[in-house]
PDB file of C-alpha atoms in Angstrom:
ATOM      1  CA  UNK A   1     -22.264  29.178 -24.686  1.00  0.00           C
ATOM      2  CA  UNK A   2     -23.073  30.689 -21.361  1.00  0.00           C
ATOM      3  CA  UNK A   3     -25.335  28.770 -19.283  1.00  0.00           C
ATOM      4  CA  UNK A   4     -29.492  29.745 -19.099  1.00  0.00           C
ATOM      5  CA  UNK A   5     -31.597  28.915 -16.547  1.00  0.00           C
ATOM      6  CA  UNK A   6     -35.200  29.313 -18.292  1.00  0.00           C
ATOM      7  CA  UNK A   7     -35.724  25.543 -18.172  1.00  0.00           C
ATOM      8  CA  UNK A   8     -35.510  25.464 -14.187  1.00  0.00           C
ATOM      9  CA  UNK A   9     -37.364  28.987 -13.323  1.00  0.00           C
ATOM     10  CA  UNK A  10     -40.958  27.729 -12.023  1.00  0.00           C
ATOM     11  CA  UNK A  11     -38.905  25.030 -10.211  1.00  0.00           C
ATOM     12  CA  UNK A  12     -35.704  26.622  -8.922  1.00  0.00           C
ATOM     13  CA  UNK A  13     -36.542  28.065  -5.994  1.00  0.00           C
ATOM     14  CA  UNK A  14     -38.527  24.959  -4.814  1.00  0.00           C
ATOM     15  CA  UNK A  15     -36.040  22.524  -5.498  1.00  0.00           C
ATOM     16  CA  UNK A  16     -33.266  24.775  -3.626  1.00  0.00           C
ATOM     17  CA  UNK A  17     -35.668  24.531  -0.484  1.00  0.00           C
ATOM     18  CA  UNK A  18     -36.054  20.756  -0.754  1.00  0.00           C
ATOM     19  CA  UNK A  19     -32.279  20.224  -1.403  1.00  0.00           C
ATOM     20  CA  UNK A  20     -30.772  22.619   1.217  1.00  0.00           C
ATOM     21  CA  UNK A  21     -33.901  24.137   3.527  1.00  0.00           C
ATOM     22  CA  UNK A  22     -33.711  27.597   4.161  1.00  0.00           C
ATOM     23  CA  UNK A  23     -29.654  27.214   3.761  1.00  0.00           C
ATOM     24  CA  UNK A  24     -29.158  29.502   0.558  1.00  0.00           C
ATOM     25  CA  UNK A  25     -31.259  32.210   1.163  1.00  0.00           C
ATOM     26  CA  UNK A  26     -30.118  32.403   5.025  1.00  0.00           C
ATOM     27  CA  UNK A  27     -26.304  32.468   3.108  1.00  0.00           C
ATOM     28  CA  UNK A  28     -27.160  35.654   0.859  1.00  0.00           C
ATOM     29  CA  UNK A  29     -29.678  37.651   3.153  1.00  0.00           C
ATOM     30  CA  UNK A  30     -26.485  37.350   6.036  1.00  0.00           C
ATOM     31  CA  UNK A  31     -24.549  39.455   3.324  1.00  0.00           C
ATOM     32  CA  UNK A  32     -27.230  42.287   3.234  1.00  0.00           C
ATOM     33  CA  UNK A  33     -25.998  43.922   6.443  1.00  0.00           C
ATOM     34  CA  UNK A  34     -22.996  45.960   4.448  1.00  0.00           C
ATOM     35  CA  UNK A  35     -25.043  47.512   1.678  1.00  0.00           C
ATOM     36  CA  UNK A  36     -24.422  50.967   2.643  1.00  0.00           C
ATOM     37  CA  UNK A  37     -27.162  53.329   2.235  1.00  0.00           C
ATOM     38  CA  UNK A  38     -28.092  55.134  -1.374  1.00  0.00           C
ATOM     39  CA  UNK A  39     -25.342  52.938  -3.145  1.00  0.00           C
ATOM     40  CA  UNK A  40     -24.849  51.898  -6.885  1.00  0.00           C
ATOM     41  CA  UNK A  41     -25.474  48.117  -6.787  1.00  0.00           C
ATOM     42  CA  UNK A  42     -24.248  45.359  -9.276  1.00  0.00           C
ATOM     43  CA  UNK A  43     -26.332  42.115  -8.453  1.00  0.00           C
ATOM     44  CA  UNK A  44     -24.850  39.283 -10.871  1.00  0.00           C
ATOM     45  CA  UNK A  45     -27.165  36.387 -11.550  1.00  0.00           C
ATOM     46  CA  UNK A  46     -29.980  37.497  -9.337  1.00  0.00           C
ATOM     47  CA  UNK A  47     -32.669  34.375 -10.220  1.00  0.00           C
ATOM     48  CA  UNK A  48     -35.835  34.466  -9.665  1.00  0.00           C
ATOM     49  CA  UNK A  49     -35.439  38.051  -7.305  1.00  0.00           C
ATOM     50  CA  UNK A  50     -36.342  37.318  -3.860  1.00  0.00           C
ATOM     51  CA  UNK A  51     -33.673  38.878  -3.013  1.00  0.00           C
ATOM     52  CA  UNK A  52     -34.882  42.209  -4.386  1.00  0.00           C
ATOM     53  CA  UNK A  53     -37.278  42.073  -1.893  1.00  0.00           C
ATOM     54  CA  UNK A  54     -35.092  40.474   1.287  1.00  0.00           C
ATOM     55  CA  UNK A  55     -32.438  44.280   0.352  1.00  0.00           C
ATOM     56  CA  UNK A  56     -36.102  46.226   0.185  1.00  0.00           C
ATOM     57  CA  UNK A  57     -36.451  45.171   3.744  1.00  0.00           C
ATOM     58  CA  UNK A  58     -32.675  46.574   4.877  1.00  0.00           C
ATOM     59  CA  UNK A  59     -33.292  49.655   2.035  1.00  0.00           C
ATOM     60  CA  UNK A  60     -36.717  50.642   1.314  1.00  0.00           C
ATOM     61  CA  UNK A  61     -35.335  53.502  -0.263  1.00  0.00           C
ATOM     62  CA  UNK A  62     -32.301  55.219  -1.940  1.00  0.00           C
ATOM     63  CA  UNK A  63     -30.668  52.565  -4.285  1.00  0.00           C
ATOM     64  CA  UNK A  64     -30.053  51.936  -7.247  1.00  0.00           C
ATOM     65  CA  UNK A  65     -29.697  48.131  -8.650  1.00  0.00           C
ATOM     66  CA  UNK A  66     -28.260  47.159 -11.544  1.00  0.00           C
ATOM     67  CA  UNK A  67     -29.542  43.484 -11.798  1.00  0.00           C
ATOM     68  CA  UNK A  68     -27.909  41.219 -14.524  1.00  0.00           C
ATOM     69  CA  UNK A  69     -29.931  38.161 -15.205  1.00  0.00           C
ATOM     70  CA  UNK A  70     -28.984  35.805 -18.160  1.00  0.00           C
ATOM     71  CA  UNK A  71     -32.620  33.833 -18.563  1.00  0.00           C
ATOM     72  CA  UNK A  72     -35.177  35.620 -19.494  1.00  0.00           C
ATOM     73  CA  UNK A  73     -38.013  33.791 -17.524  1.00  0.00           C
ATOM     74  CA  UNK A  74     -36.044  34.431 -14.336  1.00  0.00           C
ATOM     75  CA  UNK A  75     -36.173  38.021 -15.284  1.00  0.00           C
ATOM     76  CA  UNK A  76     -39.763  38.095 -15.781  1.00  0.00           C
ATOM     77  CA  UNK A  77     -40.166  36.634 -12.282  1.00  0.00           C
ATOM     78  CA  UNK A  78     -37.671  39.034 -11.024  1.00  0.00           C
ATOM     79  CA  UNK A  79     -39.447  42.113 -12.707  1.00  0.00           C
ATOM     80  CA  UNK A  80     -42.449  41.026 -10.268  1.00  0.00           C
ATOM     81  CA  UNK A  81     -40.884  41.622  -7.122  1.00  0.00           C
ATOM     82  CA  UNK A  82     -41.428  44.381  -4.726  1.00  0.00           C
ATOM     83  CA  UNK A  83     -38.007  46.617  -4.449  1.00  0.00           C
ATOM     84  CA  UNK A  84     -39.924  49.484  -2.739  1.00  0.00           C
ATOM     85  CA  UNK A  85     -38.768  53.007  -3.809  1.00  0.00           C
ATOM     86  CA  UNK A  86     -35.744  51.465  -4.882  1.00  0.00           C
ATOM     87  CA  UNK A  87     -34.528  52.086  -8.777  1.00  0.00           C
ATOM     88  CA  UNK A  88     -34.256  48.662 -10.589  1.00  0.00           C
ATOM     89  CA  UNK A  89     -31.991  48.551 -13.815  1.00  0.00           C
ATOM     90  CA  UNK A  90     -33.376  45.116 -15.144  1.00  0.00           C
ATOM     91  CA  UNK A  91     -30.474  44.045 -17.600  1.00  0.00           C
ATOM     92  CA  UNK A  92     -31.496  40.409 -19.477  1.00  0.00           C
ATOM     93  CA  UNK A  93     -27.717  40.093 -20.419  1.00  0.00           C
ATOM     94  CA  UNK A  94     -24.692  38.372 -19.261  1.00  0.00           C
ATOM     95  CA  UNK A  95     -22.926  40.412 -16.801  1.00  0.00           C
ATOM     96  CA  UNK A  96     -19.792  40.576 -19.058  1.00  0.00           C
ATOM     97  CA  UNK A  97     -21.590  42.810 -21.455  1.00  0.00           C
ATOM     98  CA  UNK A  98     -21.965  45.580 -18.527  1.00  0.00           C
ATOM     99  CA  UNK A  99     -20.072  48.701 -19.350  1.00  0.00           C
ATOM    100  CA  UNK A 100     -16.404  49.295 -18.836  1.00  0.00           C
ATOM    101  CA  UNK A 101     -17.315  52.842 -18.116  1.00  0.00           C
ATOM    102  CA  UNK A 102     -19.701  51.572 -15.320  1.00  0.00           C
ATOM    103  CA  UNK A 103     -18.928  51.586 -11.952  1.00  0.00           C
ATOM    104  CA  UNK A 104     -20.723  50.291  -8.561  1.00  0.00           C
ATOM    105  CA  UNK A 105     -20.160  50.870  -4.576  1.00  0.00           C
ATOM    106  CA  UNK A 106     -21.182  47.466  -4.379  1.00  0.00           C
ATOM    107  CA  UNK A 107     -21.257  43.886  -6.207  1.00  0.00           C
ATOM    108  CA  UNK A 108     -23.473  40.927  -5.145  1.00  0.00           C
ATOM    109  CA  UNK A 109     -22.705  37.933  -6.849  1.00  0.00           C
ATOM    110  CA  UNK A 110     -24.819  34.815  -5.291  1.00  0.00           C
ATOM    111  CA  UNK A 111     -23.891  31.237  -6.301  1.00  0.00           C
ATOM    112  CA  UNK A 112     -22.830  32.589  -9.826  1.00  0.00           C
ATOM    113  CA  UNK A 113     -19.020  31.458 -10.735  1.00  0.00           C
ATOM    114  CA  UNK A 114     -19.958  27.484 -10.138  1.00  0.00           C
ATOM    115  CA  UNK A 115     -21.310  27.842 -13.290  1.00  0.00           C
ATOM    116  CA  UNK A 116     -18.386  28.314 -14.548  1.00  0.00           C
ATOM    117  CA  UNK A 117     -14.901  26.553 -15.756  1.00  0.00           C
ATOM    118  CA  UNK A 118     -11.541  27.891 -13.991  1.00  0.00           C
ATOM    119  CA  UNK A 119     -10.850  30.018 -17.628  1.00  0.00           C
ATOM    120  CA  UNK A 120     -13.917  31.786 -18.090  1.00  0.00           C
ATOM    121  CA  UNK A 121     -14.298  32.020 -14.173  1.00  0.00           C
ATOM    122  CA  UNK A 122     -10.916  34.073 -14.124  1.00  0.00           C
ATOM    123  CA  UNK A 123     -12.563  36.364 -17.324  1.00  0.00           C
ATOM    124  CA  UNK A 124     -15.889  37.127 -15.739  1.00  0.00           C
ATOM    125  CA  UNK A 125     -14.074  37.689 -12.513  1.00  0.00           C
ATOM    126  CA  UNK A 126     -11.882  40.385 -13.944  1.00  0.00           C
ATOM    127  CA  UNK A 127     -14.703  41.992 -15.756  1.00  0.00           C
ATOM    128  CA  UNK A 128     -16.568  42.349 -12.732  1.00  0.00           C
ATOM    129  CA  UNK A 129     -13.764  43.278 -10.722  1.00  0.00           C
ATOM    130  CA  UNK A 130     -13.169  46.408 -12.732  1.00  0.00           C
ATOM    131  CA  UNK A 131     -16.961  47.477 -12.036  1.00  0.00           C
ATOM    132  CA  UNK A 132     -16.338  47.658  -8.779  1.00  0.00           C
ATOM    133  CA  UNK A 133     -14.853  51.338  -7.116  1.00  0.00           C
ATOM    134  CA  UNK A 134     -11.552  51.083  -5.034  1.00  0.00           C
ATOM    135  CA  UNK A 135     -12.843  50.284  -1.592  1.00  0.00           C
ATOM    136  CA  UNK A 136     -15.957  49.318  -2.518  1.00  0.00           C
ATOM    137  CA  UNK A 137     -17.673  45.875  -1.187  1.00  0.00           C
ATOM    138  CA  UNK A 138     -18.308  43.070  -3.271  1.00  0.00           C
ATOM    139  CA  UNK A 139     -20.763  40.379  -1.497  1.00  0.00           C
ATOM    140  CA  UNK A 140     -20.182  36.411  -2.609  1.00  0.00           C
ATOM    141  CA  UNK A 141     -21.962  33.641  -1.946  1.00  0.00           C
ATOM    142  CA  UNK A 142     -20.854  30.366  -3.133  1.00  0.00           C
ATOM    143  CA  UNK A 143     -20.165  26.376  -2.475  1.00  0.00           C
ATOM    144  CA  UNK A 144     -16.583  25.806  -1.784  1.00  0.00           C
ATOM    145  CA  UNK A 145     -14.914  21.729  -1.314  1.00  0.00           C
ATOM    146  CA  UNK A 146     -15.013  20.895   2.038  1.00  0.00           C
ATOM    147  CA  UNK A 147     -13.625  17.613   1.612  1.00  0.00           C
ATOM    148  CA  UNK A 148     -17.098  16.039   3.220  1.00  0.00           C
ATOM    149  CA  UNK A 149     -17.961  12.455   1.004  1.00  0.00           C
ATOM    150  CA  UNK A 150     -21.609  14.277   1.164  1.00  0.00           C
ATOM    151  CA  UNK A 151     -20.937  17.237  -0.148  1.00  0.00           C
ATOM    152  CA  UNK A 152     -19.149  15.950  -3.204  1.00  0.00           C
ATOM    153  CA  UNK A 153     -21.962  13.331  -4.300  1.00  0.00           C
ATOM    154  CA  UNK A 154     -24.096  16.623  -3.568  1.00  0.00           C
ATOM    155  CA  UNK A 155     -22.079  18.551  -5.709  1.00  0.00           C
ATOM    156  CA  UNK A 156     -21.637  15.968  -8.189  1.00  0.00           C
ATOM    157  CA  UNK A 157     -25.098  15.539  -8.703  1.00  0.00           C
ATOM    158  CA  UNK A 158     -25.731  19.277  -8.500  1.00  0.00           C
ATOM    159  CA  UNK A 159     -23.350  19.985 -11.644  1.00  0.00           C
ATOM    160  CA  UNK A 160     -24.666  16.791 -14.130  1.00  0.00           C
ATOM    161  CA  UNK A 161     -28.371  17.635 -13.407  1.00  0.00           C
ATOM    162  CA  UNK A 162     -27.766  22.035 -14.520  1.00  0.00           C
ATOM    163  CA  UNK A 163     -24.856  21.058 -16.916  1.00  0.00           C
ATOM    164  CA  UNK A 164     -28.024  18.713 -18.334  1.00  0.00           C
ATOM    165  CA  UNK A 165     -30.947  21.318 -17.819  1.00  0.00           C
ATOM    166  CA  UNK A 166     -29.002  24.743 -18.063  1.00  0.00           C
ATOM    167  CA  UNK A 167     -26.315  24.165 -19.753  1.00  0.00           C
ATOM    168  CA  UNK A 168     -23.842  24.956 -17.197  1.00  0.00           C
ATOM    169  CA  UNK A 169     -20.227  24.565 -18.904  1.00  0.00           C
ATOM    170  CA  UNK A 170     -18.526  23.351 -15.207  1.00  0.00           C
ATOM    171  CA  UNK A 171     -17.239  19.922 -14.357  1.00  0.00           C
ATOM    172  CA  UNK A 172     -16.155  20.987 -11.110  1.00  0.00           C
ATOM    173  CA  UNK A 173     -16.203  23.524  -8.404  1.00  0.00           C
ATOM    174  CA  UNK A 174     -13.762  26.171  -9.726  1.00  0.00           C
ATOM    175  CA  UNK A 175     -11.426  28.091  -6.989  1.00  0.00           C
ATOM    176  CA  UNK A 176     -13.524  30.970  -6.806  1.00  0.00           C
ATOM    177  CA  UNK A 177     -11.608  32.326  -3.520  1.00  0.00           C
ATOM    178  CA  UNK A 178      -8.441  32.288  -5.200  1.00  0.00           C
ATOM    179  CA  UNK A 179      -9.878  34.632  -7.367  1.00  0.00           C
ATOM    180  CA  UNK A 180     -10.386  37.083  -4.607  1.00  0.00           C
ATOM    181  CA  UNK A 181      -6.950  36.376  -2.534  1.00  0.00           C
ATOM    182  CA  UNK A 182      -5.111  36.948  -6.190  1.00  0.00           C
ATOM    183  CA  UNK A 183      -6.890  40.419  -6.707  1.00  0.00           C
ATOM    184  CA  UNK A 184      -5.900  41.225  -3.217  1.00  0.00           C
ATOM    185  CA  UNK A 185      -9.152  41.668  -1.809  1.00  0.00           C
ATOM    186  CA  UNK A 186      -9.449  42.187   1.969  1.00  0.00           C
ATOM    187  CA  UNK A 187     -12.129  39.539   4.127  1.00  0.00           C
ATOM    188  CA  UNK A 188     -14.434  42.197   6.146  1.00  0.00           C
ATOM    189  CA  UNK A 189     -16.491  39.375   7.101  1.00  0.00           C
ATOM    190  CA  UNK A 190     -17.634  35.684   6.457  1.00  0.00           C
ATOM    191  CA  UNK A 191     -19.229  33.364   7.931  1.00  0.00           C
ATOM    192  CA  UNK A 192     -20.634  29.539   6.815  1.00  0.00           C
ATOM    193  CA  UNK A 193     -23.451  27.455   6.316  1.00  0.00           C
ATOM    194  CA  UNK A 194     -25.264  23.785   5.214  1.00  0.00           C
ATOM    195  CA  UNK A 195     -22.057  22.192   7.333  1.00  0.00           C
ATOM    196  CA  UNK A 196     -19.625  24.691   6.081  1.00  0.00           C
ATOM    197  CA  UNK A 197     -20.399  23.609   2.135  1.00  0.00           C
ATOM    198  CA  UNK A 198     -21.820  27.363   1.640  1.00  0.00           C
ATOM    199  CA  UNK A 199     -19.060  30.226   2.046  1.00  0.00           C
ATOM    200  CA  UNK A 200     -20.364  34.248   2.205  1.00  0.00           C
ATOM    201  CA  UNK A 201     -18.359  36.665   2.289  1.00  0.00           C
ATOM    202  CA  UNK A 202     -17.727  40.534   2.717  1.00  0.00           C
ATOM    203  CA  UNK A 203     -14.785  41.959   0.772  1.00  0.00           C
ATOM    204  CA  UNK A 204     -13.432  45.359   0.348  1.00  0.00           C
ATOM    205  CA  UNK A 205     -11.623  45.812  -2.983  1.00  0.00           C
TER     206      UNK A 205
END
């Protein structure tokens, strides 16, 4: 059973703030920079959809997003935001049920494979990875074990309260860069933040 966030909507965004300040939004809006102009987006697990309107700043025009949200009261948040003259493909599905004949210059997944064990990681991951056009960027954000004794009570804590709320099927941080460094994927850019606990980065496929 895949993992739906409707029970945490009117509180996510808050309780991301409180946990780790501006920290996750600073992590996804770095990533914005290599969205190249009137491009075919794939934005997995978009939330709430601030970040609709952080791209409408960088693109106020020209692109069109295909934005795969699993709850359906983070959709109807989502739906609210302002994405300019930008076309918005709302899709209230699990981004393994987009297309195989569907392609996109560009993926965006933010902090969606913790949700995930290391087997259904490395399915979604493939699915997604065939969406994507040969040299085209895919943007991840994500946590990633840093050894730190803080950031694995954080993470700890993290996982039991959305595995209690959401449903979330992980136990642990799966190796989500493995994923990326198996599929041969090459680093265009990356950089860290909250103490090096938060990893995004550019690839080109």
């Amino acid at each position: 059973m895949a993992a739906n966030y409707d029970n945490s909507a009117w509180f996510y965004d808050r309780l991301s703030r409180l946990v780790y300040g501006k920290a996750l939004v600073l992590s996804q809006v770095y990533l914005l920079k290599h969205i190249p102009k009137n491009s075919n987006i794939l934005i997995a697990g978009g939330g709430t959809g601030w970040i609709l309107e952080e791209i409408t700043r960088v693109h106020p025009s020209g692109l069109t997003i295909t934005y795969a949200e699993i709850s359906p009261n983070m959709m109807a948040l989502s739906k609210k935001r302002n994405a300019g003259a930008n076309k918005v493909i709302f899709l209230n599905e699990p981004v393994e049920n987009i297309k195989a004949d569907q392609l996109y210059d560009l993926i965006f997944t933010p902090f969606l494979f913790d949700n995930f064990t290391e087997q259904t990681l490395k399915q979604v991951f493939t699915h997604i990875h065939n969406r994507l056009k040969s040299g085209g960027i895919w943007l991840n954000t994500d946590f990633r074990p840093t050894g730190k004794w803080w950031h694995k009570f954080l993470l700890k804590s993290m996982i039991i309260f959305f595995r209690t709320i959401c449903g979330i099927e992980a136990k642990k941080l799966p190796d989500i860069e493995r994923q990326f460094e198996q599929h041969q994927y090459q680093v265009i850019d990356q950089k860290s933040f909250f103490g090096e606990f938060i990893l995004s980065t550019a690839y080109r496929k």
